[in-house]
Short mmCIF file of C-alpha atoms in Angstrom, two decimals:
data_model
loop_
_atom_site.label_atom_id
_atom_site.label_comp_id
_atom_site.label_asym_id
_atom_site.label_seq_id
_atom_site.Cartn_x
_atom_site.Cartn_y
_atom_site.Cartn_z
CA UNK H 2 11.58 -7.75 -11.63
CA UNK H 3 11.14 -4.51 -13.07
CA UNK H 4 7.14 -4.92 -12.34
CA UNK H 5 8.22 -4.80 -8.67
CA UNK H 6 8.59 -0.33 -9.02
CA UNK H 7 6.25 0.14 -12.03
CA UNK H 8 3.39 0.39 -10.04
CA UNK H 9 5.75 2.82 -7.75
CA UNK H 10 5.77 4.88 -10.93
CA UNK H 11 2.30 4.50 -12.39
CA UNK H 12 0.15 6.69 -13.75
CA UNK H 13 1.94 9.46 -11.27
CA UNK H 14 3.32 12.03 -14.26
CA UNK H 15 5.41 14.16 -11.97
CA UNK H 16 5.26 12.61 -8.98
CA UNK H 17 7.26 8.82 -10.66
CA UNK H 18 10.80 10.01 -10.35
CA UNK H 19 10.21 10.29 -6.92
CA UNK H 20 9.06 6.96 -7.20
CA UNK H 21 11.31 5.66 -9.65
CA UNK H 22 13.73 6.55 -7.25
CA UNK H 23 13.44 4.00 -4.70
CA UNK H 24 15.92 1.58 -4.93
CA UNK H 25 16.48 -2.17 -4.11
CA UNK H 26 16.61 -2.54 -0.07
CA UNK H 27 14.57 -4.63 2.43
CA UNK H 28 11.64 -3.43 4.56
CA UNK H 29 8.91 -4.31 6.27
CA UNK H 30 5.62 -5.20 4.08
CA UNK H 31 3.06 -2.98 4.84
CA UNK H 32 0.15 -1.25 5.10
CA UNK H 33 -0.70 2.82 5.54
CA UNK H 34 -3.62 4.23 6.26
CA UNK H 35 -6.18 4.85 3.66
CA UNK H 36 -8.87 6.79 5.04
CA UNK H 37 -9.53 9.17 1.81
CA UNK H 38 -9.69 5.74 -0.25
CA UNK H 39 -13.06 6.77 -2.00
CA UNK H 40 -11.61 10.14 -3.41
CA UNK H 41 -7.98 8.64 -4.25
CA UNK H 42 -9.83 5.84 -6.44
CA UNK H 43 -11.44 8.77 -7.79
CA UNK H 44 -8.06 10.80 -8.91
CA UNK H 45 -6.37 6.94 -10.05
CA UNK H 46 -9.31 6.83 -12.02
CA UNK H 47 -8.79 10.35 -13.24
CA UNK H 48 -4.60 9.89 -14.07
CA UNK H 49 -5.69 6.58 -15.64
CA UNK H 50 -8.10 8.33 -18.21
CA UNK H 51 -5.67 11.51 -18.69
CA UNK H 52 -2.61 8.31 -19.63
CA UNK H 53 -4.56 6.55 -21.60
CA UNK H 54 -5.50 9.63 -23.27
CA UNK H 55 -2.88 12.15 -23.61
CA UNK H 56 0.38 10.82 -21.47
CA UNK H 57 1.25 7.48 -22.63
CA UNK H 58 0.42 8.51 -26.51
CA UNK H 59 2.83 11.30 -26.01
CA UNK H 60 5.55 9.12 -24.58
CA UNK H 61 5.10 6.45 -27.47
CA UNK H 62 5.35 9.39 -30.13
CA UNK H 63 8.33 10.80 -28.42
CA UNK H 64 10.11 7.59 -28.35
CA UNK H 65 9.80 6.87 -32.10
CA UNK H 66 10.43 10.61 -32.91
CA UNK H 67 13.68 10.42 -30.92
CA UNK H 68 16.42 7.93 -30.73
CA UNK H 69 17.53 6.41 -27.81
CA UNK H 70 20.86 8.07 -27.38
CA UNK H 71 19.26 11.23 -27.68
CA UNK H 72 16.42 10.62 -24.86
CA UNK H 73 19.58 9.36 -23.10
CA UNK H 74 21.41 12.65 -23.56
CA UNK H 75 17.66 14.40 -22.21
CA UNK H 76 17.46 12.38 -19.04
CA UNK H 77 20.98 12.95 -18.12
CA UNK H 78 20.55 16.28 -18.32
CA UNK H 79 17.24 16.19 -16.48
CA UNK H 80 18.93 14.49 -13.55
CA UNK H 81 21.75 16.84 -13.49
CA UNK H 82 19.51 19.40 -13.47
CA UNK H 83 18.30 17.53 -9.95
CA UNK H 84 21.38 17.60 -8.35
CA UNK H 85 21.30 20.33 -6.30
CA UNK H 86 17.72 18.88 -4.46
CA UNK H 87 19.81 15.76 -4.14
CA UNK H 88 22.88 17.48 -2.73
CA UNK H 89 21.09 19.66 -0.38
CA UNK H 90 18.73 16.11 0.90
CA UNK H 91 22.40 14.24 0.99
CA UNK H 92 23.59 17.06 3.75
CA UNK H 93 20.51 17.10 5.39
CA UNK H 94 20.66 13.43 6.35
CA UNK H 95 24.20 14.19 7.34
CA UNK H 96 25.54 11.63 4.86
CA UNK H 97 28.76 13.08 3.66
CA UNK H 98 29.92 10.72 0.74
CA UNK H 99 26.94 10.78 -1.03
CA UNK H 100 26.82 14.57 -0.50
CA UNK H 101 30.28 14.64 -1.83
CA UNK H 102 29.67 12.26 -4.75
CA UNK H 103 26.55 14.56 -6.19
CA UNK H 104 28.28 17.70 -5.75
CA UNK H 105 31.13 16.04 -8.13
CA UNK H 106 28.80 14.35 -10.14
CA UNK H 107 26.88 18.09 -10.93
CA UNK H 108 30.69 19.95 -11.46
CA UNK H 109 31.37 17.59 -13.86
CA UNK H 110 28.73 17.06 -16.08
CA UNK H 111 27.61 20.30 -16.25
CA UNK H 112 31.41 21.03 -17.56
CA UNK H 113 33.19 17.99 -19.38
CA UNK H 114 29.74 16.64 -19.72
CA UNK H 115 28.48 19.35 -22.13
CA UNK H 116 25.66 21.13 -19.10
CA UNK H 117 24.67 17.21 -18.12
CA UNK H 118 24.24 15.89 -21.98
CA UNK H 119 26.71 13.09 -20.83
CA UNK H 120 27.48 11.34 -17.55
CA UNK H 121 31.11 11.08 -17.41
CA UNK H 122 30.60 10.96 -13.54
CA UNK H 123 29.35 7.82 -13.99
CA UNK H 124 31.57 6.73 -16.11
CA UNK H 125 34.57 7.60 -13.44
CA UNK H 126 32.78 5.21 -11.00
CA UNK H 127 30.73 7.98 -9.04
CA UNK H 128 27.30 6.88 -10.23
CA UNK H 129 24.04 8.55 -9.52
CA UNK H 130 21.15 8.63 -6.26
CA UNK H 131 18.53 9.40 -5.47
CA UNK H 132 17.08 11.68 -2.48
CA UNK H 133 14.41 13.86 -1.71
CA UNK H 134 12.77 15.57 1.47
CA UNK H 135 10.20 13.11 1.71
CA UNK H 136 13.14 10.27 2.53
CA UNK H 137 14.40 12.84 5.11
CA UNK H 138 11.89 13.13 6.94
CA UNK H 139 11.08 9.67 6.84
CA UNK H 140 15.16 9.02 7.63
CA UNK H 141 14.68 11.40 10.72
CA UNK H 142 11.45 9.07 11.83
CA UNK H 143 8.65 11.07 10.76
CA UNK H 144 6.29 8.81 9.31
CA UNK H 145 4.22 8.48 6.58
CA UNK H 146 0.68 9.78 7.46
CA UNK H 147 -2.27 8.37 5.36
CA UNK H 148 -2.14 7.23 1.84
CA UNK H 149 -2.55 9.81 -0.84
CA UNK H 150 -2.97 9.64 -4.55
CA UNK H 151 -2.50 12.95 -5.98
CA UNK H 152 -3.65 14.24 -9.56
CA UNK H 153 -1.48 14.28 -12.15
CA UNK H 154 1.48 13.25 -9.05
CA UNK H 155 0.33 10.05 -8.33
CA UNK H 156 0.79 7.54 -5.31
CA UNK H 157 1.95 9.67 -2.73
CA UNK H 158 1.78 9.75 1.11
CA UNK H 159 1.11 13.04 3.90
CA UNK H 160 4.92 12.84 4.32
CA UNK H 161 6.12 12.34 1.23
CA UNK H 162 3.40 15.56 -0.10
CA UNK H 163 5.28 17.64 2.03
CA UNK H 164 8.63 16.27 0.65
CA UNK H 165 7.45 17.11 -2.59
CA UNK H 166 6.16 20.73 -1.92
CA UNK H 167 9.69 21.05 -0.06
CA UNK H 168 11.90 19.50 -3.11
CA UNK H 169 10.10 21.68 -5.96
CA UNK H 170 10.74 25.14 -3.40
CA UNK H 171 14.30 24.40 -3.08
CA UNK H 172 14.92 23.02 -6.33
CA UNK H 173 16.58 26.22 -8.60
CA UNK H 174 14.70 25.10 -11.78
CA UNK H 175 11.52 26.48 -9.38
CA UNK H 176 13.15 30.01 -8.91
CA UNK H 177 15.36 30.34 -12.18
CA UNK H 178 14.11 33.78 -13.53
CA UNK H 179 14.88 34.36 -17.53
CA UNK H 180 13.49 35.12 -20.67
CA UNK H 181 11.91 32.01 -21.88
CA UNK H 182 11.49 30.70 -17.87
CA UNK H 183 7.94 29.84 -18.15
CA UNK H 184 8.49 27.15 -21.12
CA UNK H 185 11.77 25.85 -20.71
CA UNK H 186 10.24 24.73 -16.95
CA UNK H 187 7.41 23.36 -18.87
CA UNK H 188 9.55 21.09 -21.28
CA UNK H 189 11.78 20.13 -18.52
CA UNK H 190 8.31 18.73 -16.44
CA UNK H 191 7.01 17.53 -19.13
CA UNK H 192 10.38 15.44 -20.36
CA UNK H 193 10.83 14.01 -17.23
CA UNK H 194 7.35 12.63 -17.34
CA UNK H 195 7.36 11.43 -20.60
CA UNK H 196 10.91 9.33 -20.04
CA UNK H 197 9.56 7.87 -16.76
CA UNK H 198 6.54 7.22 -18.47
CA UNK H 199 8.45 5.13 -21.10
CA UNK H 200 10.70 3.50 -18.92
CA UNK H 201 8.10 1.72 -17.24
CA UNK H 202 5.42 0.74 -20.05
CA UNK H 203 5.93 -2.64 -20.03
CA UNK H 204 5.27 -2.63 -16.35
CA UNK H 205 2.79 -0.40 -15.90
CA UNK H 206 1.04 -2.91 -18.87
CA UNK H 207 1.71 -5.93 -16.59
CA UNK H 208 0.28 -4.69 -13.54
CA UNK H 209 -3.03 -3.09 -15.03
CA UNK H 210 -3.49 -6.47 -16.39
CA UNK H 211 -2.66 -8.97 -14.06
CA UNK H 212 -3.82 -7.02 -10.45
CA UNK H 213 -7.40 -7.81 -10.01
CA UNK H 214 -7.51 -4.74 -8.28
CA UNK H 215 -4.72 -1.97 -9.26
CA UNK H 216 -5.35 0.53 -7.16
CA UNK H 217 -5.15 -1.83 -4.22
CA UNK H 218 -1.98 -3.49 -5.79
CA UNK H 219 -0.10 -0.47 -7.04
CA UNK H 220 -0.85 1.27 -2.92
CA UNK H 221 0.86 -1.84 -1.54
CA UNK H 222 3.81 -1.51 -4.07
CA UNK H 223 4.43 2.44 -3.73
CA UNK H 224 4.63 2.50 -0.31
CA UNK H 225 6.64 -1.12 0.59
CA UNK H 226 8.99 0.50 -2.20
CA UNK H 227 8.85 3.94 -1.02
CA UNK H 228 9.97 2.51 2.96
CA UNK H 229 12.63 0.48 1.19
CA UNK H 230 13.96 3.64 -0.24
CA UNK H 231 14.05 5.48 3.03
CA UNK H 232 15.55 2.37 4.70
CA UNK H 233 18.70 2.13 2.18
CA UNK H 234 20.63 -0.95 2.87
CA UNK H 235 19.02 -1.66 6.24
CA UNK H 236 19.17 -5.20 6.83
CA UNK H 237 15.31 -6.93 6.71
CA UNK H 238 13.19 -5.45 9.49
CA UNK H 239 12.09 -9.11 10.31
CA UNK H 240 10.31 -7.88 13.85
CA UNK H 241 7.91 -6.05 11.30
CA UNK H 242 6.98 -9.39 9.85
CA UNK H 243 3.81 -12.05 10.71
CA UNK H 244 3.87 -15.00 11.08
CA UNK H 245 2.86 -16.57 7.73
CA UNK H 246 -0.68 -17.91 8.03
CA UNK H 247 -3.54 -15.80 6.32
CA UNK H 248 -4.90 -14.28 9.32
CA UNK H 249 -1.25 -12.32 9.46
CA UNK H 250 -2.51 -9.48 7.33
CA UNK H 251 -0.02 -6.74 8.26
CA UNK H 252 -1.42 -3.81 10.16
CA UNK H 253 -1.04 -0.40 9.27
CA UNK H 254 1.77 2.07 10.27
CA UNK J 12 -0.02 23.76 -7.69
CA UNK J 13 0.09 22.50 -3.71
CA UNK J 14 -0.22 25.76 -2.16
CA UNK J 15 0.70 25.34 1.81
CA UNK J 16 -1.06 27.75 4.32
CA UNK J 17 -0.45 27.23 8.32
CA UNK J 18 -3.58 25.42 8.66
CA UNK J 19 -2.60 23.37 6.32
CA UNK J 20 1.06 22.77 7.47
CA UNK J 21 -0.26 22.16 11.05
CA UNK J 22 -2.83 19.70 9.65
CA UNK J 23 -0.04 17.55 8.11
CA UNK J 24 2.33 17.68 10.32
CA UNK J 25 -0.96 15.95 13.54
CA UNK J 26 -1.77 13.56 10.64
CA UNK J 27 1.95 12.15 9.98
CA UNK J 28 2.65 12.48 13.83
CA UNK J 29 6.62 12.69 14.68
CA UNK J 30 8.35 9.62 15.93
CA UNK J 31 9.73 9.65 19.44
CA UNK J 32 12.29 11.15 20.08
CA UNK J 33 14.35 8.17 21.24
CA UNK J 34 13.40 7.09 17.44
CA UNK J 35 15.02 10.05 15.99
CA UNK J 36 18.12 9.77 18.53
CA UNK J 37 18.43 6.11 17.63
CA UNK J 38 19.14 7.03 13.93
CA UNK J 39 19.27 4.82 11.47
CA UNK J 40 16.72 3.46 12.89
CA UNK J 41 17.24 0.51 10.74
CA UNK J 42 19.63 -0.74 13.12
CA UNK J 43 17.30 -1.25 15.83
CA UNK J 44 16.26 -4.66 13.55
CA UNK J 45 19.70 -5.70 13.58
CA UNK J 46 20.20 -9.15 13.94
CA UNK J 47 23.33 -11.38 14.30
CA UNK J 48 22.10 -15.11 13.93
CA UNK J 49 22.53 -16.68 10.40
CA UNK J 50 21.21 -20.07 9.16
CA UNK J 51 23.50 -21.65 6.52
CA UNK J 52 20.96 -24.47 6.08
CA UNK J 53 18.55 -21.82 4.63
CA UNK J 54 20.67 -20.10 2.80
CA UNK J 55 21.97 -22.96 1.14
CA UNK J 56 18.83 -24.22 0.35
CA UNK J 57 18.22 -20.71 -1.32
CA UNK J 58 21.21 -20.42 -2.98
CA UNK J 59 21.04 -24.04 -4.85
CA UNK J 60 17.42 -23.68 -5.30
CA UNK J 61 17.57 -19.89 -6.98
CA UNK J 62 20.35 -20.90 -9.13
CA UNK J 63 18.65 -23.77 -10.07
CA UNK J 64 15.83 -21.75 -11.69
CA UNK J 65 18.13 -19.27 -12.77
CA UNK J 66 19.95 -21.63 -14.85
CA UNK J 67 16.84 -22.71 -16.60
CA UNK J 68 15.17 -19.90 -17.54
CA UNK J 69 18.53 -18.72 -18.69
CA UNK J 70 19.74 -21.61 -20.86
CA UNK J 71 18.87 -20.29 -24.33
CA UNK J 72 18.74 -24.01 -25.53
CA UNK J 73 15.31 -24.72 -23.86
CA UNK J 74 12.42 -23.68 -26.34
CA UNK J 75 9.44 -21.85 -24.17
CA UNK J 76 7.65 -24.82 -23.79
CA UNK J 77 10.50 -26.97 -22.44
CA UNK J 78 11.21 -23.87 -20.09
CA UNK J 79 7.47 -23.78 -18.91
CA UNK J 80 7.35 -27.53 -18.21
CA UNK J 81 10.62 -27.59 -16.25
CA UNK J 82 10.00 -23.94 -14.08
CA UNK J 83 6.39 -25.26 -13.21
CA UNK J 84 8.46 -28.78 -11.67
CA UNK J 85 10.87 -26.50 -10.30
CA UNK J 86 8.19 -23.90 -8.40
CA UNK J 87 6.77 -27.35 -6.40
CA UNK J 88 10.16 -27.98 -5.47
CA UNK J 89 11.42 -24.26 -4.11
CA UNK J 90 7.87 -23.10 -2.69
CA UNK J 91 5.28 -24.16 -0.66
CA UNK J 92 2.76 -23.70 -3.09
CA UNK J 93 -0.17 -24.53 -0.86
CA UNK J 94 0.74 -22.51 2.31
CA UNK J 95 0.69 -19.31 -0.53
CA UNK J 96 -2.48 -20.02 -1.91
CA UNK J 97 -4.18 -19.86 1.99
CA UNK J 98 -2.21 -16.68 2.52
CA UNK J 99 -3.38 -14.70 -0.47
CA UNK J 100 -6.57 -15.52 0.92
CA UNK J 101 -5.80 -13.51 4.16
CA UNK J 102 -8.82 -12.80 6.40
CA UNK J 103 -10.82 -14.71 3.99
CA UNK J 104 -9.36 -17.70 3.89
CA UNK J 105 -11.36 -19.43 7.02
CA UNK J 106 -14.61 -18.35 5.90
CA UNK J 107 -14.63 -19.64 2.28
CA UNK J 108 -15.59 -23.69 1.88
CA UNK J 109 -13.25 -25.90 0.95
CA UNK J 110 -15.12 -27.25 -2.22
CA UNK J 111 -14.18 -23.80 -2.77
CA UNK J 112 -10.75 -23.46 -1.94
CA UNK J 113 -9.67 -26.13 -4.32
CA UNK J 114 -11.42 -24.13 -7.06
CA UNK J 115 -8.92 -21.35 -5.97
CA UNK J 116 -6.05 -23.10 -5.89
CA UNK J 117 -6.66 -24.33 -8.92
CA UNK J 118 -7.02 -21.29 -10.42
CA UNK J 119 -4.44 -19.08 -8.59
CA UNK J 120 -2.02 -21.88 -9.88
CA UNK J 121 -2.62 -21.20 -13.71
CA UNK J 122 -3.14 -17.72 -12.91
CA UNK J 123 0.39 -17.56 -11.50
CA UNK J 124 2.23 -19.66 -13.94
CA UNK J 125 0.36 -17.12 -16.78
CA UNK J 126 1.83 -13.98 -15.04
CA UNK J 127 5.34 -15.79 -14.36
CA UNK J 128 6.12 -17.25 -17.64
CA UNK J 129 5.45 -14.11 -19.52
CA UNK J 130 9.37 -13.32 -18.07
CA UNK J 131 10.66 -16.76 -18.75
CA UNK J 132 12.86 -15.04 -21.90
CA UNK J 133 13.65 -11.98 -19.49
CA UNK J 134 16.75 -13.98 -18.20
CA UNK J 135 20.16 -14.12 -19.74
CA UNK J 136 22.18 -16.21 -17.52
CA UNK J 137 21.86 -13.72 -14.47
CA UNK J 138 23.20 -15.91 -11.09
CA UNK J 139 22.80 -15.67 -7.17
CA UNK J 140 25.16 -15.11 -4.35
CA UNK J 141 23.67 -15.15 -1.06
CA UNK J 142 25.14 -12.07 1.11
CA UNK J 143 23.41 -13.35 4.68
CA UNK J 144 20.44 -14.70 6.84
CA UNK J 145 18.21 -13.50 9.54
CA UNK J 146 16.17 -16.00 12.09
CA UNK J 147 13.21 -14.53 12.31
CA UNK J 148 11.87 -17.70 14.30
CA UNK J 149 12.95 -21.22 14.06
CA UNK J 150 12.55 -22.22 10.61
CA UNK J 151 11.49 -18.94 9.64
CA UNK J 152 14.42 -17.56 8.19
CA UNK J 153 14.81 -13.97 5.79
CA UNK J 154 17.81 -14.85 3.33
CA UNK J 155 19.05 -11.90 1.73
CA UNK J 156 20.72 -12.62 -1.53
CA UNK J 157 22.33 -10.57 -4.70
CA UNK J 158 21.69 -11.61 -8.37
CA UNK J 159 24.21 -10.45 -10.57
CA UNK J 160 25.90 -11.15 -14.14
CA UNK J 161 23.14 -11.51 -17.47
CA UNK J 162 21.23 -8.12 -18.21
CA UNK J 163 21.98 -7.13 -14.74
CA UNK J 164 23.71 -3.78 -14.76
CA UNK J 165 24.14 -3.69 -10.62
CA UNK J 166 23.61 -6.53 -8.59
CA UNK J 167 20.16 -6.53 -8.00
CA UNK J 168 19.00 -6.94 -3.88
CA UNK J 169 16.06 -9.93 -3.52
CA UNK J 170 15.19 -11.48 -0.26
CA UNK J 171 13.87 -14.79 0.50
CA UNK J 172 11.39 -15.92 3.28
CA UNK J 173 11.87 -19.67 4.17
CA UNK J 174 10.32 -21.70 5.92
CA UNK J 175 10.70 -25.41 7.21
CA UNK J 176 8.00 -27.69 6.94
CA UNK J 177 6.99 -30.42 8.83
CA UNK J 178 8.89 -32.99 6.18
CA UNK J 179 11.88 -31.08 7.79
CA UNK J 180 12.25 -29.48 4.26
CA UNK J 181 12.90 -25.77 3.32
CA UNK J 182 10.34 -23.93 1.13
CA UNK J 183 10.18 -20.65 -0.06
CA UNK J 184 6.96 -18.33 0.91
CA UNK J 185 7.50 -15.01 -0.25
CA UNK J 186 10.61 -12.67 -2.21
CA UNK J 187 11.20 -9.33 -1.88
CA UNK J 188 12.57 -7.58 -4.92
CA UNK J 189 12.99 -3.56 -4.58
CA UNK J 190 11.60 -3.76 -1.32
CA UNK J 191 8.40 -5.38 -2.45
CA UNK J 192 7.19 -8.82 -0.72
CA UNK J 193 5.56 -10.93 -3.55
CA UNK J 194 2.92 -12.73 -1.02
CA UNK J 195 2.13 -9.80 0.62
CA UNK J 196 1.00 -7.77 -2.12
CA UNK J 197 -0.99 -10.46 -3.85
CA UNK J 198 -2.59 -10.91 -0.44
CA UNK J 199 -3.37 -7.13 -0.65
CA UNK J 200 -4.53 -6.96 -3.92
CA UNK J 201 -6.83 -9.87 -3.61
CA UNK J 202 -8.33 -8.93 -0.12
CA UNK J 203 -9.30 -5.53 -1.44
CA UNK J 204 -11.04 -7.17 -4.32
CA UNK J 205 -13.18 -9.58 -1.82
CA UNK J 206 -13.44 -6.53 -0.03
CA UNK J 207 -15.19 -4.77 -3.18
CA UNK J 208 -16.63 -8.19 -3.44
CA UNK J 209 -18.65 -8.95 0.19
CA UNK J 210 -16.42 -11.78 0.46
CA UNK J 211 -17.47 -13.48 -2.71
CA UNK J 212 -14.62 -15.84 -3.65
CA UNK J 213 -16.37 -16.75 -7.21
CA UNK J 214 -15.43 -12.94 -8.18
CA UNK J 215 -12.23 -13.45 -7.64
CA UNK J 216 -11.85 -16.47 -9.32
CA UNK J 217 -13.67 -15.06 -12.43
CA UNK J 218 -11.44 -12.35 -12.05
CA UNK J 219 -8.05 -14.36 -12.27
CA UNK J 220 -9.57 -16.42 -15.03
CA UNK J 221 -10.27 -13.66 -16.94
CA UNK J 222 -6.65 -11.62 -16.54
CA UNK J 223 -5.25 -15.32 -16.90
CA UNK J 224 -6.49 -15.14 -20.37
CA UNK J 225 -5.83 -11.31 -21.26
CA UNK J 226 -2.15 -12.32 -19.65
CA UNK J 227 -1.55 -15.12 -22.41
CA UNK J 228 -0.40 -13.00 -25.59
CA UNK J 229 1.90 -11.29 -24.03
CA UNK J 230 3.02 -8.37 -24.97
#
């Protein structure tokens, strides 16, 4: 099942814990736009070469070089380290217990769990979410514009470029000014790509094998996955469906 | 770095285009979908059928090959195999022969049971609860379901679409895991390669005959 998001995630360095992000919820299958298809085979083409090359050898050699409780310990602090884009997303789609529930989950973890080494929040039944400007939008009806794979970012739509550009300006990591600045931002990029990248190597295997076209395949996973994510735990948009014949090829948003 | 000028912004914002603003108002906007009837003939069809093939592929006393055998007898039983195979096609499917049709089916079949039994050991005696049921049409029905317990850590959300055939029997057409329809992105995948293709079904087939092969070692 896990194939179902790895082409969410693939070959998008930065850009997969947006898409990593979208959790399990129904939505309408579908279709966006693709009207710079020619140039965004171009850039999968591209992030394909630069994973085969530099990304996914880096992942494998950090996972042998460092245990799993350890890369554990690294991702929890990477996602504390996201809380505040999550909080501020949470209040924005006026959604109060969530809101509440990251706000805890950052005070404690960044205190009893050693600056977000451990999730005790987690542990105390407040578990972790996901949200990000893109879903905002999209949870305030803007739509998702034509299809857009971005360099090194990956699978991406209009919206959910903007939502990006909006996350990384509020996020503090962006503005944090100290000595060292420049390569502790670095690492923490560069971590988070390497764990999502890791996380979903099996997948990412599976699809590139059995799509017979991936590009096509892994567009028509991001973005049912992506408006599943925006939708939460809408019940099945079944006025969104066709009829099942093979004529009902779904029309774009 | 995405640097954002005014042009730029203003650009974006006439290519997404904003929903109404009854849209917005009408937030979540989810709701507007909301629909009361259930079938429990459906869902019970789902819910013995899923758990069914649950059971199998988790029962740790089957070797592979005894899991293989039984899940490909199962998959005739829970979906309409054939009604799949013409929607994968999607705009294609009326203008290739039917000579050539059986070719496909033949081959999407082996190409599907390659991809599918590569997770036959993923399973560890995971089981479904069905949590409702939409009507879409008559004997089109979206079951929404939860499978929980095995490696699950959180119940994990998968929806079925079923349909009733003319033998008065329920088939499933299509599951949505993480938001994902099944059907529907085959059908994508495979149109865009006909697309690439001018319509040439032999590609295809070549193509799912060759990935049927890289598929069988595994990982």
């Amino acid at each position: 099942m896990r194939l179902i998001i790895a082409a969410a995630a693939i070959l998008g360095l930065f850009g997969t814990e947006q898409a990593a992000a979208a959790t399990a919820g129904a939505s309408a299958p579908g279709l966006i736009a693709d009207p710079l298809e020619g140039w965004n085979r171009g850039v999968y083409g591209f992030n394909n070469g630069l994973d085969r090359a530099v990304v996914r050898p880096l992942a494998m050699t950090y996972r042998r070089t460092l245990p799993t409780p350890a890369r554990d310990g690294v991702r929890n602090v990477l996602t504390n380290l996201g809380a505040p884009v999550v909080f501020v997303n949470d209040v924005l789609q006026v959604r109060p217990t969530p809101a509440a529930n990251t706000a805890f989950r950052f005070a404690v973890n960044t205190t009893v769990g050693v600056l977000g080494v451990f999730d005790v929040a987690s542990s105390m039944g407040v578990p972790k979410h996901k949200a990000d400007f893109g879903q905002t939008l999209g949870r305030y009806g803007v739509g998702p514009g034509p299809y857009v794979f971005l360099p090194f970012l990956g699978p991406s739509s209009v919206r959910d470029t903007v939502g990006f550009v909006v996350n990384t300006a509020i996020d503090p990591v962006t503005f944090a000014r100290f000595d060292g600045a420049v390569p502790a931002k670095v690492t923490v990029i560069t971590l988070n790509a390497l764990d999502v990248r890791i996380t979903f190597d099996r997948d990412i295997k599976d699809l590139q094998r059995t799509a017979t076209d991936p590009y096509a395949a892994t567009r028509s996973i991001w973005i049912q996955n992506r408006e599943a994510f925006i939708s939460g735990d809408a019940p099945p948009k079944v006025d969104d469906l066709s009829d099942f014949t093979p004529d009902a090829t779904p029309k774009p948003h | 770095m995405i640097r954002v000028t005014p042009s730029a912004l203003a650009l974006t914002i006439a290519l997404i285009g904003f929903a109404p603003a009854s849209q917005v108002l009408a937030q979540p906007a989810q709701a507007q979908n909301l629909r009361i009837e259930r079938d429990s003939a459906a869902e019970a069809f789902v819910l013995s059928e899923a758990n069914k093939v649950l059971a199998v592929l988790g029962d740790r006393s089957l070797s592979i090959e005894a899991k293989k055998k039984t899940f490909r007898a199962l998959v005739d039983e829970v979906a309409d195999v054939p009604k799949i195979t013409g929607y994968v096609l999607g705009k294609y499917r009326r203008s290739i022969s039917d000579a050539d049709f059986r070719e496909f089916s033949v081959t999407f079949r082996e190409y599907a049971n390659s991809v599918y039994e590569n997770r036959l050991n993923d399973y560890k005696g995971e089981t479904l609860k069905v949590t409702g049921s939409t009507i879409r049409k008559p004997g089109d029905v979206i079951v929404t379901t939860e499978v929980v317990g095995g490696k699950t850590r959180e119940p994990i959300k998968v929806v079925w679409r079923v349909l009733k055939g003319d033998d008065a029997r329920w088939r499933a057409v299509d599951v949505q895991v993480q938001g994902v329809w099944l059907a529907v992105t085959q059908q994508q995948d495979f149109v865009s390669t006909l697309d690439n293709a001018h319509g040439d079904i032999h590609v295809l087939i070549a193509q799912l005959k060759g990935e049927r092969k890289a598929a069988a070692p595994s990982r």
